[in-house]
Short mmCIF file of C-alpha atoms and ligand atoms in Angstrom, two decimals:
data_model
loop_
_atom_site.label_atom_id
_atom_site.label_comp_id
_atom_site.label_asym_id
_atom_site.label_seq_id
_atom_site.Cartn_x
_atom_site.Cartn_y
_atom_site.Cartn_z
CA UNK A 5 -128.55 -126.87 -67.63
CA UNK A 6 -128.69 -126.17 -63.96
CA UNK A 7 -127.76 -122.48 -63.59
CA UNK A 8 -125.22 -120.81 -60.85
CA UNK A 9 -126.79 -120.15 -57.56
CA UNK A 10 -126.57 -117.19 -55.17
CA UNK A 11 -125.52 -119.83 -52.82
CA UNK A 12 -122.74 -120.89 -54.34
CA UNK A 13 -121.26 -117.43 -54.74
CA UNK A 14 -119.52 -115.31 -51.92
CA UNK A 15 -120.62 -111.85 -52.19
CA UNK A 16 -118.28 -110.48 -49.18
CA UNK A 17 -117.90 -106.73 -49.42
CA UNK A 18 -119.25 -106.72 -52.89
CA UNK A 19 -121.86 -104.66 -54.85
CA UNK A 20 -124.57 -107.00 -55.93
CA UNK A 21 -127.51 -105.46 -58.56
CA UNK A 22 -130.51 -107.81 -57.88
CA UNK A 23 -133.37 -107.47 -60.22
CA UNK A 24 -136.25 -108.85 -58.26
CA UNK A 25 -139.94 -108.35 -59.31
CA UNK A 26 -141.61 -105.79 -57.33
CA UNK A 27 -144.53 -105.61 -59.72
CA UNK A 28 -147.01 -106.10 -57.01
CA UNK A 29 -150.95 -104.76 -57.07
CA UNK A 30 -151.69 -101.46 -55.57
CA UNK A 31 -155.09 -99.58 -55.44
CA UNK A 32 -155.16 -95.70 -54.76
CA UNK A 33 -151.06 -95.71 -53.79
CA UNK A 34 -151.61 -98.76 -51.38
CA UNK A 35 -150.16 -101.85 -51.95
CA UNK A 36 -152.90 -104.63 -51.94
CA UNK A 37 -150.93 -107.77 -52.08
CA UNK A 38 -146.84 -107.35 -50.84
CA UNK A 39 -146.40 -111.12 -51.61
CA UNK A 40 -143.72 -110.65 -54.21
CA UNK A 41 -141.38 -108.30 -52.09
CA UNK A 42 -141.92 -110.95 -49.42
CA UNK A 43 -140.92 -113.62 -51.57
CA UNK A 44 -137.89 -111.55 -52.80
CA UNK A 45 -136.39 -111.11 -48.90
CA UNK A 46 -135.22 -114.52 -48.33
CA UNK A 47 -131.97 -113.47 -51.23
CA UNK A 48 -132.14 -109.74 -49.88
CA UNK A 49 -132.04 -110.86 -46.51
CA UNK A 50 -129.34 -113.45 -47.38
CA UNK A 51 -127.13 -111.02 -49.19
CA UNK A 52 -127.68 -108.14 -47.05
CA UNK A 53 -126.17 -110.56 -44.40
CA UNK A 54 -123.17 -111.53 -46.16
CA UNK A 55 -122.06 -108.15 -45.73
CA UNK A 56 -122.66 -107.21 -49.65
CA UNK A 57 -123.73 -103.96 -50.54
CA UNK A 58 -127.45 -104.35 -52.23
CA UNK A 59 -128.52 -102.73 -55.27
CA UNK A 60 -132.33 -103.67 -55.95
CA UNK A 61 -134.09 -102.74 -58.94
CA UNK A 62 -137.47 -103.88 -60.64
CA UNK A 63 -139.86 -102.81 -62.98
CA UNK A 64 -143.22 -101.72 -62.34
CA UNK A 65 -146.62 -101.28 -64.32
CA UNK A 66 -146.31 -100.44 -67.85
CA UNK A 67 -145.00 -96.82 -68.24
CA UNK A 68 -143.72 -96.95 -71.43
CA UNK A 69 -139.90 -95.78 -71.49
CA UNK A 70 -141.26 -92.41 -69.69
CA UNK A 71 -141.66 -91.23 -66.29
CA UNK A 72 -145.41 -91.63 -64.73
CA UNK A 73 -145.89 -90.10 -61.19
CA UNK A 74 -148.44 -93.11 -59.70
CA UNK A 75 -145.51 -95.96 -61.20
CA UNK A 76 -142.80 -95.00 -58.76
CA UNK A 77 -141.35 -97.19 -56.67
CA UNK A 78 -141.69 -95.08 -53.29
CA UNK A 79 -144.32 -97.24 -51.85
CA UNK A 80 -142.77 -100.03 -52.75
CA UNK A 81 -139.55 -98.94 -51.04
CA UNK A 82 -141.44 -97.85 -47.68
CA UNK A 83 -142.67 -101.65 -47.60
CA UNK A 84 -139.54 -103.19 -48.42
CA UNK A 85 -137.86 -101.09 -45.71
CA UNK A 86 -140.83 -101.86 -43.01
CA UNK A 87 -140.10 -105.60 -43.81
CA UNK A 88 -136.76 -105.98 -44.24
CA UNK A 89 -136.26 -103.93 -40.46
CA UNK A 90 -134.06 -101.97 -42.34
CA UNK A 91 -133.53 -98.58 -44.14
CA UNK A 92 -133.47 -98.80 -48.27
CA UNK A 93 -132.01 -95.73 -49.84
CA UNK A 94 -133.50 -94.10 -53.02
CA UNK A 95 -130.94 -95.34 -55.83
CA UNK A 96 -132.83 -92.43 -58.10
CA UNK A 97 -132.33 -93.48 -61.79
CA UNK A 98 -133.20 -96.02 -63.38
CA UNK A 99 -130.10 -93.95 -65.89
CA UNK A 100 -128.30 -90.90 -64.49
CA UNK A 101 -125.31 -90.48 -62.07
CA UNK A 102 -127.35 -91.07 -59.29
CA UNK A 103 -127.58 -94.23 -59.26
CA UNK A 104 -124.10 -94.87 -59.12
CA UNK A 105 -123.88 -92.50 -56.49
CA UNK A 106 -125.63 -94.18 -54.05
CA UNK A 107 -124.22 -97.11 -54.91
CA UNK A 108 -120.87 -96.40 -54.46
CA UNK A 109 -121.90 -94.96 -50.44
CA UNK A 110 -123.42 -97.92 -49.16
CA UNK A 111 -121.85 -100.13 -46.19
CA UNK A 112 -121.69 -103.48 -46.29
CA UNK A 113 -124.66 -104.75 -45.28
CA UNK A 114 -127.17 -101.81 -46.50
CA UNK A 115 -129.79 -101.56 -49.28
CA UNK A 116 -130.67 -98.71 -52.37
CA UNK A 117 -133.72 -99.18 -54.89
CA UNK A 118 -133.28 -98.00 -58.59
CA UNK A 119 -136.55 -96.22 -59.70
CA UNK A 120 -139.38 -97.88 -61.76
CA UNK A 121 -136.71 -99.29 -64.73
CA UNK A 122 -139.66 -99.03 -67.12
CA UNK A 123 -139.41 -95.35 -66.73
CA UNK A 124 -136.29 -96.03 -69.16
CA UNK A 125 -136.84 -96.97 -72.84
CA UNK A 126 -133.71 -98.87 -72.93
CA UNK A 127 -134.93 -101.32 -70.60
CA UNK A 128 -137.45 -103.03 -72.64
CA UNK A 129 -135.43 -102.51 -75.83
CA UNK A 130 -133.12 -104.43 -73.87
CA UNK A 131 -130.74 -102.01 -74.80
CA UNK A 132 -126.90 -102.56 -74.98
CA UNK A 133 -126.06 -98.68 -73.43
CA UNK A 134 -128.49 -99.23 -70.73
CA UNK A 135 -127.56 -102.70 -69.77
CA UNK A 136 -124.12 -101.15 -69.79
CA UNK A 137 -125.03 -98.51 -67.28
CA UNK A 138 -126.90 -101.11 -65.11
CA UNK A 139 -123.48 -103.43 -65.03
CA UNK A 140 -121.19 -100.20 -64.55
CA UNK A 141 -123.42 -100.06 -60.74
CA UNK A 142 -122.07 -103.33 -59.26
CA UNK A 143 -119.43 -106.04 -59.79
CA UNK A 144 -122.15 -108.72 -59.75
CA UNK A 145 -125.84 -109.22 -60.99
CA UNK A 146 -128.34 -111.86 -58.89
CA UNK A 147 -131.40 -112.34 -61.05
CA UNK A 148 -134.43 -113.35 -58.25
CA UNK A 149 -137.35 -112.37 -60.51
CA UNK A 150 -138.94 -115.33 -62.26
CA UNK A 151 -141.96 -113.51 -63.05
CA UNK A 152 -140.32 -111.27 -65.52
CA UNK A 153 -137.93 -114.48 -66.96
CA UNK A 154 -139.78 -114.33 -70.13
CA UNK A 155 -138.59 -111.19 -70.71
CA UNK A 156 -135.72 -110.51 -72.84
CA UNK A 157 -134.97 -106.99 -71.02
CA UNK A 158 -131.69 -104.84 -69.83
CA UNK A 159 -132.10 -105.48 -66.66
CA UNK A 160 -133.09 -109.51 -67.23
CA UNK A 161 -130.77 -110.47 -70.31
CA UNK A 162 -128.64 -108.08 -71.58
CA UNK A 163 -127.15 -106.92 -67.82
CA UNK A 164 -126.12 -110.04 -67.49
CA UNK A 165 -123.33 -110.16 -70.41
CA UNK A 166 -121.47 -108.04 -68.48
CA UNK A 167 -121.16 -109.22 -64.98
CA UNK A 168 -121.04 -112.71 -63.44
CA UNK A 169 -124.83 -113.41 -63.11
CA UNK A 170 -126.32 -116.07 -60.92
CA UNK A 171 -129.99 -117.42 -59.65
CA UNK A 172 -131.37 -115.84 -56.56
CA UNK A 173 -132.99 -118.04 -54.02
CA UNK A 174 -137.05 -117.06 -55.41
CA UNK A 175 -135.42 -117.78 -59.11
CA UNK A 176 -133.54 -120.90 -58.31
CA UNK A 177 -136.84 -122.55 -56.32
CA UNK A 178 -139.20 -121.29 -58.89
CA UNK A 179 -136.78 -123.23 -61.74
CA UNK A 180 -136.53 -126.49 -59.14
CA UNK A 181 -139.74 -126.82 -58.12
CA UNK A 182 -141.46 -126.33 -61.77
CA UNK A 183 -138.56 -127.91 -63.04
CA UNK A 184 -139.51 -131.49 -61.08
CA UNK A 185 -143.00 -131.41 -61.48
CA UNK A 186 -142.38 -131.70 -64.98
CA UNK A 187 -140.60 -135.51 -64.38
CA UNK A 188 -142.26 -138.51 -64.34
CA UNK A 189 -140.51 -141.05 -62.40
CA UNK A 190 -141.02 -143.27 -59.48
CA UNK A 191 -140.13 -140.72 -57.05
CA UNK A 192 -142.65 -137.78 -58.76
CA UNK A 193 -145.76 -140.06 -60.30
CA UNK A 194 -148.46 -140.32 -60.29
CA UNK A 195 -148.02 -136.66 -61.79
CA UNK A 196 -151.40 -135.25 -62.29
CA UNK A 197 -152.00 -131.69 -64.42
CA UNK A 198 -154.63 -129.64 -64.39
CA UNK A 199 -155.16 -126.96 -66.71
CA UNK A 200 -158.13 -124.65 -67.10
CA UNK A 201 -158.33 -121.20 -68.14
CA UNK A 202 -159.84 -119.22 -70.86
CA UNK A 203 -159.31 -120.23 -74.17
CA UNK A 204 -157.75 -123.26 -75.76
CA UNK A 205 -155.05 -121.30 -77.78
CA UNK A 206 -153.53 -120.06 -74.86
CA UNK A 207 -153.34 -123.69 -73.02
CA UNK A 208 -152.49 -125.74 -76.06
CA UNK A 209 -148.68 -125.45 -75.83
CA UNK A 210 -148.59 -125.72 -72.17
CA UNK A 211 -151.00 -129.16 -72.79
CA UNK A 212 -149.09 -130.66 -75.52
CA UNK A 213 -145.60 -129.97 -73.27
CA UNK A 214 -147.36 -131.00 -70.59
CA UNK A 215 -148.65 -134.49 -72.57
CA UNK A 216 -145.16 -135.61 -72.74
CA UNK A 217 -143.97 -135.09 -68.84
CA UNK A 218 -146.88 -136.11 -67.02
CA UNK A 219 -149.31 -138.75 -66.33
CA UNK A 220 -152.49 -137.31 -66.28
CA UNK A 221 -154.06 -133.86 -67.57
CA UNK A 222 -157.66 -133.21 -66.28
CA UNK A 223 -159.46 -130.37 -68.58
CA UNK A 224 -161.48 -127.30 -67.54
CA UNK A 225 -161.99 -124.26 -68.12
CA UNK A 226 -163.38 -122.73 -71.56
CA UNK A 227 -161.34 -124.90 -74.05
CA UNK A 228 -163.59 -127.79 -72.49
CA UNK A 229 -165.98 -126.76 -75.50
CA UNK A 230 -163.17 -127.42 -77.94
CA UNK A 231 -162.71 -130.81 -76.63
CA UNK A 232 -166.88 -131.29 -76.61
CA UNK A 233 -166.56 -130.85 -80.38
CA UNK A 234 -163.15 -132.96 -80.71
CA UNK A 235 -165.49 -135.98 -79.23
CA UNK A 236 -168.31 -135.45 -81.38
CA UNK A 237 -170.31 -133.60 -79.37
CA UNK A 238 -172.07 -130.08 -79.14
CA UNK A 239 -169.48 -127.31 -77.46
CA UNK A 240 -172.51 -125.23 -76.78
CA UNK A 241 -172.75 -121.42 -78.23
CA UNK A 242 -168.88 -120.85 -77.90
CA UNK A 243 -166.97 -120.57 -81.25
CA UNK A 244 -165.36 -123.23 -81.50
CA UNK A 245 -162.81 -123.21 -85.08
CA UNK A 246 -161.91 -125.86 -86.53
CA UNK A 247 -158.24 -125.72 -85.25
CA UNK A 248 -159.03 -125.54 -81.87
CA UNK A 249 -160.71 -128.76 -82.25
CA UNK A 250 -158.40 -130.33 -84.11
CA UNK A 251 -155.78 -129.01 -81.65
CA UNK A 252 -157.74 -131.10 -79.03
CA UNK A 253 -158.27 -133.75 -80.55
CA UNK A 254 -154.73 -134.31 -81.37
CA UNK A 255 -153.50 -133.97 -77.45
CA UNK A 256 -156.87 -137.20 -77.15
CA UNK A 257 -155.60 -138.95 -79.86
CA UNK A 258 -151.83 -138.73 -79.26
CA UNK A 259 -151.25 -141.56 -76.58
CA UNK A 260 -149.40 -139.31 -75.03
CA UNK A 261 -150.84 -138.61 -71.26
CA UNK A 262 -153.96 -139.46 -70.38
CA UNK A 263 -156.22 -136.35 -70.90
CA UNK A 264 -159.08 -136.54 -69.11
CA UNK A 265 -162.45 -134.19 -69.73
CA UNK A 266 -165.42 -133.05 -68.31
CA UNK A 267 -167.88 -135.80 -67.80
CA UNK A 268 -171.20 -132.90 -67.08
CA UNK A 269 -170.69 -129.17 -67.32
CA UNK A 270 -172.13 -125.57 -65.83
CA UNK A 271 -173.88 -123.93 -68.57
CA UNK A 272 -175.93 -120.51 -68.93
CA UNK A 273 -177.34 -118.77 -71.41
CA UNK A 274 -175.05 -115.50 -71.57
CA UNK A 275 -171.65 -114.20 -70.59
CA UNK A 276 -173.21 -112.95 -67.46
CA UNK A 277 -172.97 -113.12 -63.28
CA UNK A 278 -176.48 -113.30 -63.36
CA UNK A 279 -177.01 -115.64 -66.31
CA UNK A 280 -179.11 -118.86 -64.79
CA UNK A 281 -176.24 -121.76 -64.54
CA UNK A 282 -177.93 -125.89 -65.64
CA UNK A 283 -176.15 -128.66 -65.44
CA UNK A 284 -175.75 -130.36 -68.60
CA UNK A 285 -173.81 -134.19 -69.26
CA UNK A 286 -171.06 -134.13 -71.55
CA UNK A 287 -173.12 -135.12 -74.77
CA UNK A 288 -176.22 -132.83 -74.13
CA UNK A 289 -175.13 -129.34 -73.98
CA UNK A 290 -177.63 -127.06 -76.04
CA UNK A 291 -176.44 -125.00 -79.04
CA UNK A 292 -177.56 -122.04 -77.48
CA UNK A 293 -175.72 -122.04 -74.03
CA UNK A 294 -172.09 -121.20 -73.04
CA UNK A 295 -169.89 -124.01 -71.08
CA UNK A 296 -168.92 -122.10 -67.91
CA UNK A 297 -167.53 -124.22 -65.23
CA UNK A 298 -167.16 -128.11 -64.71
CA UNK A 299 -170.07 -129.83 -63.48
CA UNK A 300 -170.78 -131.70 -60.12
CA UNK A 301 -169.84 -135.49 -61.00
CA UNK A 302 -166.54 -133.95 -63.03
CA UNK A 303 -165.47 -132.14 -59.85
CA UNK A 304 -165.54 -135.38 -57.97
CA UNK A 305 -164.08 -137.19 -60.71
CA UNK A 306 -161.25 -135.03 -60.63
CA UNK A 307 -160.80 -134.68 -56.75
CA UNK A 308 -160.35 -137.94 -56.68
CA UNK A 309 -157.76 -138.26 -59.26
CA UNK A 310 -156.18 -135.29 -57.37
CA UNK A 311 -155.95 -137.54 -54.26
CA UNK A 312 -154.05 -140.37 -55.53
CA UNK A 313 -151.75 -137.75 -57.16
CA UNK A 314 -147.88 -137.61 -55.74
CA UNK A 315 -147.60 -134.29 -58.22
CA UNK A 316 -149.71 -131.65 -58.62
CA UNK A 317 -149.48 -129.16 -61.66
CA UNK A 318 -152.30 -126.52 -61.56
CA UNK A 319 -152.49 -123.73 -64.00
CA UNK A 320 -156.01 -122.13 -65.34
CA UNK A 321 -159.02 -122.00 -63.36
CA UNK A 322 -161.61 -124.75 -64.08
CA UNK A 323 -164.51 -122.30 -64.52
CA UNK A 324 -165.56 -118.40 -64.53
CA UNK A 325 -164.08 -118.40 -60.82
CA UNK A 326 -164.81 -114.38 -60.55
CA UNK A 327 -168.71 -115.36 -60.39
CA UNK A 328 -170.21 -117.42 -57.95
CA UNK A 329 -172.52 -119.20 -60.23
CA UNK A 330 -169.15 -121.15 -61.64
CA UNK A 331 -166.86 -120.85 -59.46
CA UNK A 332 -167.55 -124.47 -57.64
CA UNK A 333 -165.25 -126.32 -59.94
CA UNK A 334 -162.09 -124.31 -59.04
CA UNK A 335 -162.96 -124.61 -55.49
CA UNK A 336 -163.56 -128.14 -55.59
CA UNK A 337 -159.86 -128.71 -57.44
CA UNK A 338 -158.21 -126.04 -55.15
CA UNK A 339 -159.47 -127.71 -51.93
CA UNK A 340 -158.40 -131.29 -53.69
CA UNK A 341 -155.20 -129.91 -54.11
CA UNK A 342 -154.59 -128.79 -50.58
CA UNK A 343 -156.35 -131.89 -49.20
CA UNK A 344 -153.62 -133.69 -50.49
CA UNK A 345 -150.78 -133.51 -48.06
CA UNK A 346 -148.79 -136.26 -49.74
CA UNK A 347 -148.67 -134.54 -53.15
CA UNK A 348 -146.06 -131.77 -54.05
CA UNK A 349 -148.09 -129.44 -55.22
CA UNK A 350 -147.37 -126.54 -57.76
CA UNK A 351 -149.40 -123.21 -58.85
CA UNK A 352 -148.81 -121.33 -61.63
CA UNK A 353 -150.64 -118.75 -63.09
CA UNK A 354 -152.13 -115.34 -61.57
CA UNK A 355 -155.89 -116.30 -61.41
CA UNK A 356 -155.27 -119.71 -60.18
CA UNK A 357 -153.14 -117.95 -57.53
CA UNK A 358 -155.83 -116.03 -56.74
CA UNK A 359 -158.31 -118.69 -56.09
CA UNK A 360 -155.86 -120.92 -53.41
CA UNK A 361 -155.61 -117.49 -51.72
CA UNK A 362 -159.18 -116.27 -51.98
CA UNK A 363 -159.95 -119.94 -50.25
CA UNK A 364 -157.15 -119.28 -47.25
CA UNK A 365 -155.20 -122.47 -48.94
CA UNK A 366 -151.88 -121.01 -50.00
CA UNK A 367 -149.93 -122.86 -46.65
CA UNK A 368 -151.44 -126.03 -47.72
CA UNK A 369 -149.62 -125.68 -51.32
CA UNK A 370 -146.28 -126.89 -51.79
CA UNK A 371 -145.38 -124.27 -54.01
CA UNK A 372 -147.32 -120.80 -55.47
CA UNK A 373 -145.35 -119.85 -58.30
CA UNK A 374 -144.60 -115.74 -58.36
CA UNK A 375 -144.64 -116.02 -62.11
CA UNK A 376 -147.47 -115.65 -64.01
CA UNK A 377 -146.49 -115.34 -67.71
CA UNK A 378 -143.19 -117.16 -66.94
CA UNK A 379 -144.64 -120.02 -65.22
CA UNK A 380 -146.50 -120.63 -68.57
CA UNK A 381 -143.64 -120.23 -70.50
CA UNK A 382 -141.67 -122.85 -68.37
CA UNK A 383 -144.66 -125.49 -68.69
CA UNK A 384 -145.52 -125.00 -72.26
CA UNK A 385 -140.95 -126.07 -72.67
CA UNK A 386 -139.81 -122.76 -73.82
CA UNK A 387 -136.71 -121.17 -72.83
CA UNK A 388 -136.97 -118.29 -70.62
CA UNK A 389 -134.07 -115.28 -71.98
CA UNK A 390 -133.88 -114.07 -68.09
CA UNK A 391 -132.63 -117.55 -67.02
CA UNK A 392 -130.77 -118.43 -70.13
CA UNK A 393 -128.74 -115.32 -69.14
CA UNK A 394 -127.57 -116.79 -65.98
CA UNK A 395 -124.06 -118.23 -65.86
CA UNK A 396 -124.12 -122.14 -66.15
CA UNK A 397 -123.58 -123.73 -62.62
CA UNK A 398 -119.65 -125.09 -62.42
P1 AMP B 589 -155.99 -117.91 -67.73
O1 AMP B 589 -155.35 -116.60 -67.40
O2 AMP B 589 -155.79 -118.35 -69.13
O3 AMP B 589 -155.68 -118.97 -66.73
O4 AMP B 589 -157.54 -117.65 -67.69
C1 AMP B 589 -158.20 -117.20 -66.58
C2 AMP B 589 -159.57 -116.77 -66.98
O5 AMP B 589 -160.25 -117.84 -67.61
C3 AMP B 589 -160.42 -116.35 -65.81
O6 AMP B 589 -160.66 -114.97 -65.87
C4 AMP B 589 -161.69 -117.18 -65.97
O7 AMP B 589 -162.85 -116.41 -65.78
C5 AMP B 589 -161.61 -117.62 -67.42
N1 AMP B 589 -162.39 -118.82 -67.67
C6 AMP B 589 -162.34 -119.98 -67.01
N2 AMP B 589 -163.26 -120.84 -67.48
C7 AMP B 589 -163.91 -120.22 -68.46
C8 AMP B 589 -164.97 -120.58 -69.34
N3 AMP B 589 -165.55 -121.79 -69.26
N4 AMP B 589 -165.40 -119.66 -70.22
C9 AMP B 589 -164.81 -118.46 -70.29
N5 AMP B 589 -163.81 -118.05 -69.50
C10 AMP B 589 -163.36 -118.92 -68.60
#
């Protein structure tokens, strides 16, 4: 069910809470990568023009219901502020009077921040009190943070029983854009997946989903050993139990989309950087050495599946990216990807984010989903609480 937009709603000379996701990476109090409270301004930005009066909060880190000096949101605030071209007040909070406070001496037009709402335990216990508290602040709630969807929280679910509660722009792309890759049809196929990643019990969901939307899956990544042993062949030194490969060799055997694995393979002898990588053919990978990327031939096999694609899925990297050694497959796939300017193209996932914008590709991709966790959620089917919250569009 589509869900009620931001866009559809006028927010004239109202208080708005927006719960955006401002959990972005910092090192030694500096933020490394502001990309989320960029892709948060377009709704601030929007709302802040519409003359409403903008309450932001977000959670940050993992404090644990209690205050912890390093998790505050002051840095986070100074760079919102810097790139907004505008001043954002310090809501205080996340419970208190202060919040309310502040909230009620904002202008049309101007911007607080709530503190770190991790630093209260009602938040994750998506408590009724606190979600209560965070209603009593405005007279409506915009939800723009798909990368905390998956969470049944206060500020994501149980805020939102209270006050009319509708998609922010972020949320309401993030839900589109997934949402279509997902179709098959003549406007959307070929529709190509590719999923990677560590280990086959996190992926198989998100492949069997997957098997039933899409065209094509190509396999990398470490459950590529699973699949080895589905076909009858040696998955090298990883354990591989018998679920996993039965788990794979259901998705080969279920006629669904046409999964598509490695056809030669990085190995090396350890879990190691320095570990010397061989290429091995599918059928000939030694007992005693670990799969750790996709091979050579399988790289161009898959780029040029990736080419003909008119929809691009990507989540999982195709090898142990982090090291050199195997990191060639996830190049090869990323720069496939971004070669392919006909293609919508979708990203989900943090490390496969991380590779597209290691490589300098991110304004060749269609779409870099700011959900990690949720974007895994969506593609494995499930229902994510924070967007179940939202009021059905009319
Ligand atoms: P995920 O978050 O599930 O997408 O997994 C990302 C992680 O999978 C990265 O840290 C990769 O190093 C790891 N990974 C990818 N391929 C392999 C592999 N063949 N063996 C072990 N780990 C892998």
């Amino acid at each position: 069910m589509k869900k009620r937009s931001i866009r559809e709603t006028d927010v004239t000379g109202m208080t708005v809470l927006v719960r955006v996701d401002f959990n972005v990476p910092m090192r030694n109090g500096t933020i490394t990568d502001d990309s989320r409270i960029r892709a948060a301004l377009p709704t601030l930005q929007m709302l802040g023009g519409s003359g409403a009066k903008v309450v932001i909060c977000s959670h940050f880190g993992r404090p644990g219901g209690q205050v912890i000096e390093e998790m505050r949101l002051t840095m986070v605030r100074t760079r919102l502020s810097e790139l907004l071209g505008a001043p954002v007040r310090d809501a205080g909070g996340p419970s208190g009077e202060t919040p309310a406070q502040v909230a009620s001496a904002l202008s049309a037009g101007e911007f607080a921040l709530l503190e770190n709402l991790r630093f209260e335990p009602g938040e994750e216990a998506n408590d009724a009190e606190f979600s209560n508290h965070l209603a009593s602040l405005a007279d409506i709630y915009v939800n723009d943070a798909f990368g905390a969807a998956h969470r049944a929280h206060a500020s994501t679910v149980g805020v939102a029983e209270h006050l009319p509660a509708v998609a922010g722009l972020l949320m309401e792309r993030e839900l589109e854009i997934l949402g279509k890759a997902m179709i098959a049809d003549a406007s959307t196929s070929p529709v190509v997946a590719i999923v990677g990643g560590a280990k086959v019990v996190d992926k198989i969901q998100v492949l069997w989903h997957l098997s039933e939307k899409v065209d094509t899956i190509l396999i990398g990544g470490g459950m590529v050993a699973a699949f080895f042993v589905a076909k009858g062949h040696s998955g090298g030194a990883a354990l591989v139990t018998d679920e996993d490969a039965a788990a794979a060799n259901g998705l080969l055997e279920s006629g669904r989309a046409d999964a598509i694995i490695p056809v030669d393979v990085i190995t090396a002898p350890d879990f190691s950087e320095r570990s010397p990588a061989t290429t091995c053919e599918q059928s000939s990978v030694p007992n005693n050495q670990l799969i750790l990327d996709i091979g050579p031939a399988t790289a161009k096999k898959y780029s040029e599946v990736i080419s003909a694609a008119k929809t691009l899925i990507w989540n999982g990297p195709m090898g142990v990216f982090e090291w050199q050694a195997f990191a060639a497959g996830s190049e090869a796939v990323a720069r496939a990807v971004a070669a392919n300017k006909m293609a919508t193209s979708v990203i989900g996932g943090g490390s496969t984010a991380e590779i597209v914008g290691s490589l300098g590709l991110v304004d060749q991709i269609t779409h870099v989903s700011t959900g990690g966790g949720a974007s895994l959620e969506f593609l494995e089917g499930k229902i994510l609480p924070g967007v179940a919250a939202l009021d059905d569009a009319p």
